[in-house]
């Protein structure tokens, strides 16, 4: 039973120890008007009021770190609430009581789901259980030595991102802070941000640099809260020279983790320490992130990586062959590059499967073999079996209302050139015939002419929606007839 509660001018004064509980409840009521319920439950509900002595309220907290973190996050709100409850000279002091249960919000209580991408590679620091020393955090940082600038093919799709990444290596923290690289899956974000890490690590001895993925950051933070080491966790991150966080979109909807990241971000930013982030979408589309974080991401430079064009895709495959010291006919590389467009990881996977097939069957790598690999990767979607060059020429001529034989003529008449180019383009896309074979069906043209034709059509498809529709209609016709 609480007795002797004496309110004067809306404040509690001269209450005895049994009223500490009541004062604390009043304090919580005021706090709850200023912070979210999740934060209230995470940070304040576990605390117990111990006793009150005039205007000094003593509470028990699970650790000093815990108290420090509350003050670093909510210092202003706490001091206002204390004054409202205990008067202008009111003070809050703490005792440590390790038996105080830390009530974990859902995000922290629930098991954290690892990024499947990360799991697949199996390369990253896997476990963050029981972080006890700096080494635990440092060991989570994994740099893949293959992910260097030298191994990264520059193309139109990534030229700004690459330039920004290189510039950061020259002057970390100076100009583009934070650097945020965004783009779809398998387009080279991880490779590029790891290249920054690898380069800085090699060039600047003693630099304290951390690479971590969004899911791993979350896991690590959650563990630190569970083990009362959240302060240690933040302290470590705040001591870094360079922080690289991959796949920051995984922080969406995780309020407490975002909160911790916000503290770390601010501290590093003020100290002009470089922050590098990657995401699968631009900052403004990260709807599950707090506005204050999105705003901060936009303080620096945001650059995208787009899907690579044919030339870059082929160059990437070429580079992989060089690295693997394996020789693959150029035509085969082009065939793969032509058919797998949206994801460099699949491009590489297809090449690897091809090399594997060739080793297994002890047969040289051929276009037919490549076709099987590409099919395995699902790239030639809805490919109609046995589609031949003749059927494509027939369909294209019918669509453009031209005699089939005209497509084989060496004429420069505009409408015939256009139809011939379209037919060559579809032959290349829809059959596994070599460029020479395709050329031969169009009046004995060489492979360079076929490449040129395909490039013209590619360009037109990109700039002229009407033309793209025509190609789509013919393709549809070929697949369904
Ligand atoms: P993301 O992180 O965007 O999903 P990754 O960085 O994991 O993509 O890239 C997928 C694979 O493609 C990696 O093996 C990477 O080395 C390779 N890759 C991506 N872009 C390039 C490039 N421009 N040059 C060479 N390899 C690349
Ligand atoms: Mg990645």
Coordinates of C-alpha atoms in Angstrom, one line a residue, residues 173-481:
X173 CA 35.9 10.5 -44.7
X174 CA 36.7 13.6 -46.7
X175 CA 34.2 14.1 -49.4
X176 CA 31.5 11.5 -49.8
X177 CA 30.3 10.6 -46.4
X178 CA 28.4 8.4 -46.2
X179 CA 28.7 6.7 -49.5
X180 CA 25.6 4.7 -50.3
X181 CA 25.7 2.2 -53.2
X182 CA 22.4 0.7 -54.2
X183 CA 21.2 -1.7 -56.9
X184 CA 19.6 -5.0 -57.6
X185 CA 20.8 -8.4 -56.5
X186 CA 24.0 -9.8 -57.9
X187 CA 25.2 -6.5 -59.5
X188 CA 28.4 -6.1 -57.6
X189 CA 27.6 -4.0 -54.6
X190 CA 29.3 -6.3 -52.1
X191 CA 32.3 -6.7 -54.4
X192 CA 32.7 -3.0 -54.7
X193 CA 32.3 -2.1 -51.1
X194 CA 34.7 -4.9 -50.1
X195 CA 37.1 -3.6 -52.6
X196 CA 37.2 -0.3 -50.7
X197 CA 37.9 -2.3 -47.5
X198 CA 40.6 -4.4 -49.1
X199 CA 42.3 -1.4 -50.6
X200 CA 42.3 0.7 -47.4
X201 CA 43.4 -2.3 -45.4
X202 CA 46.4 -2.8 -47.6
X203 CA 47.3 0.9 -48.0
X204 CA 46.9 2.2 -44.5
X205 CA 48.4 0.0 -41.9
X206 CA 46.7 0.1 -38.5
X207 CA 43.5 1.4 -39.8
X208 CA 40.5 0.1 -37.9
X209 CA 38.0 -1.0 -40.5
X210 CA 34.9 -3.1 -40.2
X211 CA 32.8 -4.7 -42.9
X212 CA 29.5 -6.2 -41.7
X213 CA 26.2 -7.1 -43.4
X214 CA 22.9 -5.6 -42.1
X215 CA 21.7 -9.0 -40.8
X216 CA 25.0 -9.6 -39.0
X217 CA 24.9 -6.1 -37.5
X218 CA 21.4 -6.8 -36.2
X219 CA 22.4 -10.2 -34.8
X220 CA 25.4 -8.7 -33.1
X221 CA 23.4 -5.9 -31.6
X222 CA 20.7 -8.2 -30.3
X223 CA 23.3 -10.4 -28.7
X224 CA 24.9 -7.4 -27.1
X225 CA 21.6 -6.4 -25.6
X226 CA 20.9 -9.9 -24.4
X227 CA 24.2 -10.1 -22.7
X228 CA 24.1 -6.6 -21.3
X229 CA 27.0 -5.6 -23.6
X230 CA 25.2 -3.1 -25.7
X231 CA 27.4 -0.3 -24.6
X232 CA 30.5 -2.3 -25.4
X233 CA 29.0 -3.0 -28.8
X234 CA 28.4 0.7 -29.6
X235 CA 31.8 1.7 -28.2
X236 CA 33.5 -0.7 -30.5
X237 CA 31.7 0.6 -33.6
X238 CA 32.2 4.2 -32.5
X239 CA 36.0 3.6 -32.4
X240 CA 36.2 2.5 -36.0
X241 CA 38.0 4.5 -38.8
X242 CA 35.9 3.0 -41.5
X243 CA 32.5 1.3 -41.2
X244 CA 31.1 -0.6 -44.1
X245 CA 27.6 -2.0 -43.8
X246 CA 26.3 -4.2 -46.6
X247 CA 22.6 -4.6 -47.3
X248 CA 21.4 -2.0 -44.9
X249 CA 17.8 -2.7 -46.0
X250 CA 17.8 -5.5 -43.5
X251 CA 17.6 -3.0 -40.8
X252 CA 14.1 -2.0 -42.0
X253 CA 11.5 -2.5 -39.3
X254 CA 14.1 -3.1 -36.6
X255 CA 13.6 -0.1 -34.4
X256 CA 16.1 -0.8 -31.7
X257 CA 18.9 -1.9 -34.1
X258 CA 18.3 1.3 -36.1
X259 CA 18.5 3.3 -33.0
X260 CA 21.9 1.8 -32.2
X261 CA 23.1 2.3 -35.7
X262 CA 21.9 5.9 -35.5
X263 CA 24.1 6.6 -32.5
X264 CA 27.1 5.0 -34.2
X265 CA 26.5 6.8 -37.4
X266 CA 26.3 10.2 -35.7
X267 CA 29.4 9.6 -33.7
X268 CA 31.5 8.4 -36.7
X269 CA 30.1 11.2 -38.9
X270 CA 31.1 13.9 -36.5
X271 CA 34.6 12.5 -36.3
X272 CA 34.8 12.4 -40.1
X273 CA 35.2 8.7 -40.2
X274 CA 34.1 7.1 -43.5
X275 CA 30.8 5.2 -43.6
X276 CA 30.0 3.1 -46.6
X277 CA 26.6 1.5 -47.1
X278 CA 24.9 -0.7 -49.6
X279 CA 21.2 -1.3 -50.2
X280 CA 19.0 -3.0 -52.7
X281 CA 17.0 0.3 -53.1
X282 CA 17.6 4.0 -53.0
X283 CA 17.4 5.6 -49.5
X284 CA 13.9 7.2 -50.1
X285 CA 12.5 3.7 -50.8
X286 CA 13.7 2.3 -47.6
X287 CA 10.3 2.8 -46.0
X288 CA 11.0 0.6 -43.0
X289 CA 13.9 2.9 -41.9
X290 CA 13.4 5.9 -39.6
X291 CA 13.3 9.2 -41.4
X292 CA 16.3 10.6 -39.5
X293 CA 18.4 7.7 -40.8
X294 CA 17.3 8.2 -44.4
X295 CA 18.0 11.9 -44.1
X296 CA 21.5 11.2 -42.9
X297 CA 22.1 8.7 -45.8
X298 CA 21.3 11.5 -48.1
X299 CA 23.9 13.8 -46.6
X300 CA 26.6 12.0 -48.5
X301 CA 26.7 10.5 -52.0
X302 CA 24.2 8.0 -53.3
X303 CA 25.1 6.1 -56.4
X304 CA 23.5 3.2 -58.2
X305 CA 24.7 0.1 -60.0
X306 CA 22.6 -0.9 -63.0
X307 CA 22.5 -4.2 -64.8
X308 CA 25.5 -4.4 -67.1
X309 CA 25.2 -4.1 -70.8
X310 CA 26.3 -6.9 -73.1
X311 CA 29.8 -5.6 -73.5
X312 CA 30.4 -5.4 -69.8
X313 CA 28.8 -8.8 -69.2
X314 CA 31.2 -10.3 -71.7
X315 CA 34.1 -8.5 -70.2
X316 CA 33.2 -9.8 -66.7
X317 CA 33.1 -13.4 -68.1
X318 CA 36.4 -12.8 -69.8
X319 CA 37.9 -11.5 -66.5
X320 CA 36.7 -14.6 -64.6
X321 CA 38.3 -16.8 -67.3
X322 CA 41.6 -14.9 -66.8
X323 CA 41.4 -15.3 -63.0
X324 CA 40.6 -19.0 -63.3
X325 CA 43.2 -19.4 -66.0
X326 CA 40.8 -21.1 -68.3
X327 CA 40.3 -20.6 -71.9
X328 CA 36.7 -20.4 -73.2
X329 CA 35.9 -19.5 -76.9
X330 CA 34.9 -15.9 -77.1
X331 CA 31.7 -16.9 -78.9
X332 CA 30.6 -19.0 -76.0
X333 CA 31.3 -16.2 -73.5
X334 CA 29.2 -13.9 -75.7
X335 CA 26.4 -16.5 -75.9
X336 CA 26.2 -16.7 -72.1
X337 CA 26.5 -12.9 -71.7
X338 CA 23.8 -12.5 -74.3
X339 CA 21.3 -14.7 -72.5
X340 CA 21.9 -13.9 -68.9
X341 CA 21.3 -10.3 -68.4
X342 CA 20.1 -9.3 -65.0
X343 CA 22.5 -10.8 -62.5
X344 CA 26.2 -11.2 -62.5
X345 CA 26.1 -13.9 -60.0
X346 CA 24.0 -16.1 -62.4
X347 CA 26.4 -15.1 -65.2
X348 CA 29.3 -16.4 -63.1
X349 CA 27.4 -19.5 -62.0
X350 CA 26.6 -20.4 -65.6
X351 CA 30.3 -20.1 -66.5
X352 CA 31.3 -22.2 -63.6
X353 CA 28.8 -24.9 -64.5
X354 CA 30.1 -24.9 -68.0
X355 CA 33.6 -25.4 -66.9
X356 CA 32.5 -28.1 -64.5
X357 CA 30.6 -29.9 -67.4
X358 CA 33.6 -29.7 -69.6
X359 CA 35.9 -31.2 -66.9
X360 CA 33.4 -33.9 -66.1
X361 CA 32.8 -35.0 -69.7
X362 CA 36.4 -34.3 -70.7
X363 CA 35.0 -32.5 -73.7
X364 CA 36.1 -29.1 -74.9
X365 CA 33.7 -26.2 -74.1
X366 CA 31.3 -25.8 -77.0
X367 CA 28.3 -23.6 -77.8
X368 CA 26.0 -26.6 -77.4
X369 CA 27.4 -27.2 -73.9
X370 CA 26.9 -23.6 -73.2
X371 CA 23.3 -23.8 -74.3
X372 CA 22.7 -26.5 -71.7
X373 CA 24.3 -24.4 -69.0
X374 CA 22.3 -21.4 -69.9
X375 CA 19.1 -23.5 -69.8
X376 CA 20.1 -24.8 -66.4
X377 CA 20.2 -21.2 -65.2
X378 CA 16.7 -20.7 -66.5
X379 CA 17.8 -17.8 -68.7
X380 CA 16.3 -18.9 -72.0
X381 CA 12.8 -18.7 -70.7
X382 CA 10.0 -20.4 -72.6
X383 CA 12.4 -21.3 -75.3
X384 CA 10.6 -23.2 -77.9
X385 CA 12.6 -26.3 -78.7
X386 CA 13.9 -26.7 -82.2
X387 CA 13.3 -23.1 -83.2
X388 CA 15.4 -22.7 -86.3
X389 CA 16.7 -19.7 -88.3
X390 CA 14.3 -20.5 -91.2
X391 CA 11.2 -20.1 -88.9
X392 CA 12.5 -16.9 -87.6
X393 CA 13.1 -15.5 -91.1
X394 CA 9.6 -16.6 -92.1
X395 CA 8.0 -15.0 -89.1
X396 CA 9.9 -11.7 -89.4
X397 CA 9.2 -11.4 -93.2
X398 CA 5.5 -12.1 -92.6
X399 CA 5.3 -9.4 -89.9
X400 CA 7.0 -6.8 -92.1
X401 CA 5.2 -8.0 -95.2
X402 CA 8.3 -8.8 -97.2
X403 CA 9.4 -11.7 -99.3
X404 CA 11.7 -14.0 -97.3
X405 CA 14.3 -13.9 -100.0
X406 CA 14.6 -10.2 -99.6
X407 CA 16.1 -10.7 -96.1
X408 CA 19.0 -12.6 -97.7
X409 CA 19.8 -9.8 -100.2
X410 CA 22.6 -7.4 -99.7
X411 CA 20.4 -4.4 -100.1
X412 CA 20.5 -1.2 -98.1
X413 CA 16.8 -0.5 -98.5
X414 CA 15.7 0.8 -95.2
X415 CA 12.7 -1.4 -94.4
X416 CA 14.6 -4.5 -95.5
X417 CA 17.7 -3.7 -93.4
X418 CA 15.4 -3.2 -90.4
X419 CA 13.7 -6.5 -90.9
X420 CA 17.0 -8.3 -91.5
X421 CA 18.4 -6.8 -88.3
X422 CA 15.4 -7.8 -86.4
X423 CA 15.6 -11.4 -87.7
X424 CA 19.3 -11.7 -86.9
X425 CA 18.6 -10.3 -83.4
X426 CA 15.9 -12.9 -82.8
X427 CA 18.0 -15.7 -84.2
X428 CA 20.7 -14.8 -81.8
X429 CA 18.4 -14.6 -78.9
X430 CA 16.2 -17.6 -79.6
X431 CA 18.6 -20.2 -81.1
X432 CA 21.9 -21.4 -80.0
X433 CA 23.3 -21.0 -83.6
X434 CA 26.8 -19.4 -83.8
X435 CA 27.2 -15.9 -85.2
X436 CA 28.8 -17.4 -88.3
X437 CA 25.8 -19.7 -88.9
X438 CA 23.4 -16.9 -88.5
X439 CA 25.4 -14.7 -90.8
X440 CA 25.5 -17.5 -93.4
X441 CA 21.6 -17.6 -93.5
X442 CA 21.5 -14.0 -94.4
X443 CA 23.3 -14.0 -97.7
X444 CA 26.7 -15.1 -96.3
X445 CA 27.4 -12.3 -93.9
X446 CA 30.2 -12.5 -91.3
X447 CA 29.8 -12.6 -87.6
X448 CA 30.7 -8.9 -87.2
X449 CA 27.7 -8.0 -89.3
X450 CA 25.5 -10.0 -87.0
X451 CA 26.9 -8.4 -83.9
X452 CA 26.4 -5.0 -85.5
X453 CA 22.7 -5.9 -86.4
X454 CA 22.0 -7.0 -82.9
X455 CA 23.5 -3.9 -81.4
X456 CA 21.3 -1.7 -83.7
X457 CA 18.2 -3.6 -82.6
X458 CA 19.3 -3.4 -78.9
X459 CA 19.7 0.3 -79.2
X460 CA 16.3 0.8 -80.9
X461 CA 14.5 -1.4 -78.5
X462 CA 15.8 0.8 -75.7
X463 CA 14.8 4.1 -77.3
X464 CA 11.8 3.3 -79.4
X465 CA 8.9 1.6 -77.5
X466 CA 7.0 1.1 -80.7
X467 CA 9.8 -0.9 -82.2
X468 CA 10.2 -2.9 -79.0
X469 CA 6.5 -3.8 -79.3
X470 CA 7.1 -5.1 -82.8
X471 CA 9.9 -7.3 -81.6
X472 CA 7.8 -8.6 -78.7
X473 CA 5.0 -9.5 -81.0
X474 CA 7.2 -11.5 -83.4
X475 CA 8.8 -13.2 -80.4
X476 CA 5.4 -14.1 -79.0
X477 CA 4.3 -15.4 -82.3
X478 CA 7.4 -17.6 -82.6
X479 CA 6.9 -19.0 -79.1
X480 CA 3.2 -19.7 -79.5
X481 CA 2.7 -20.8 -83.1

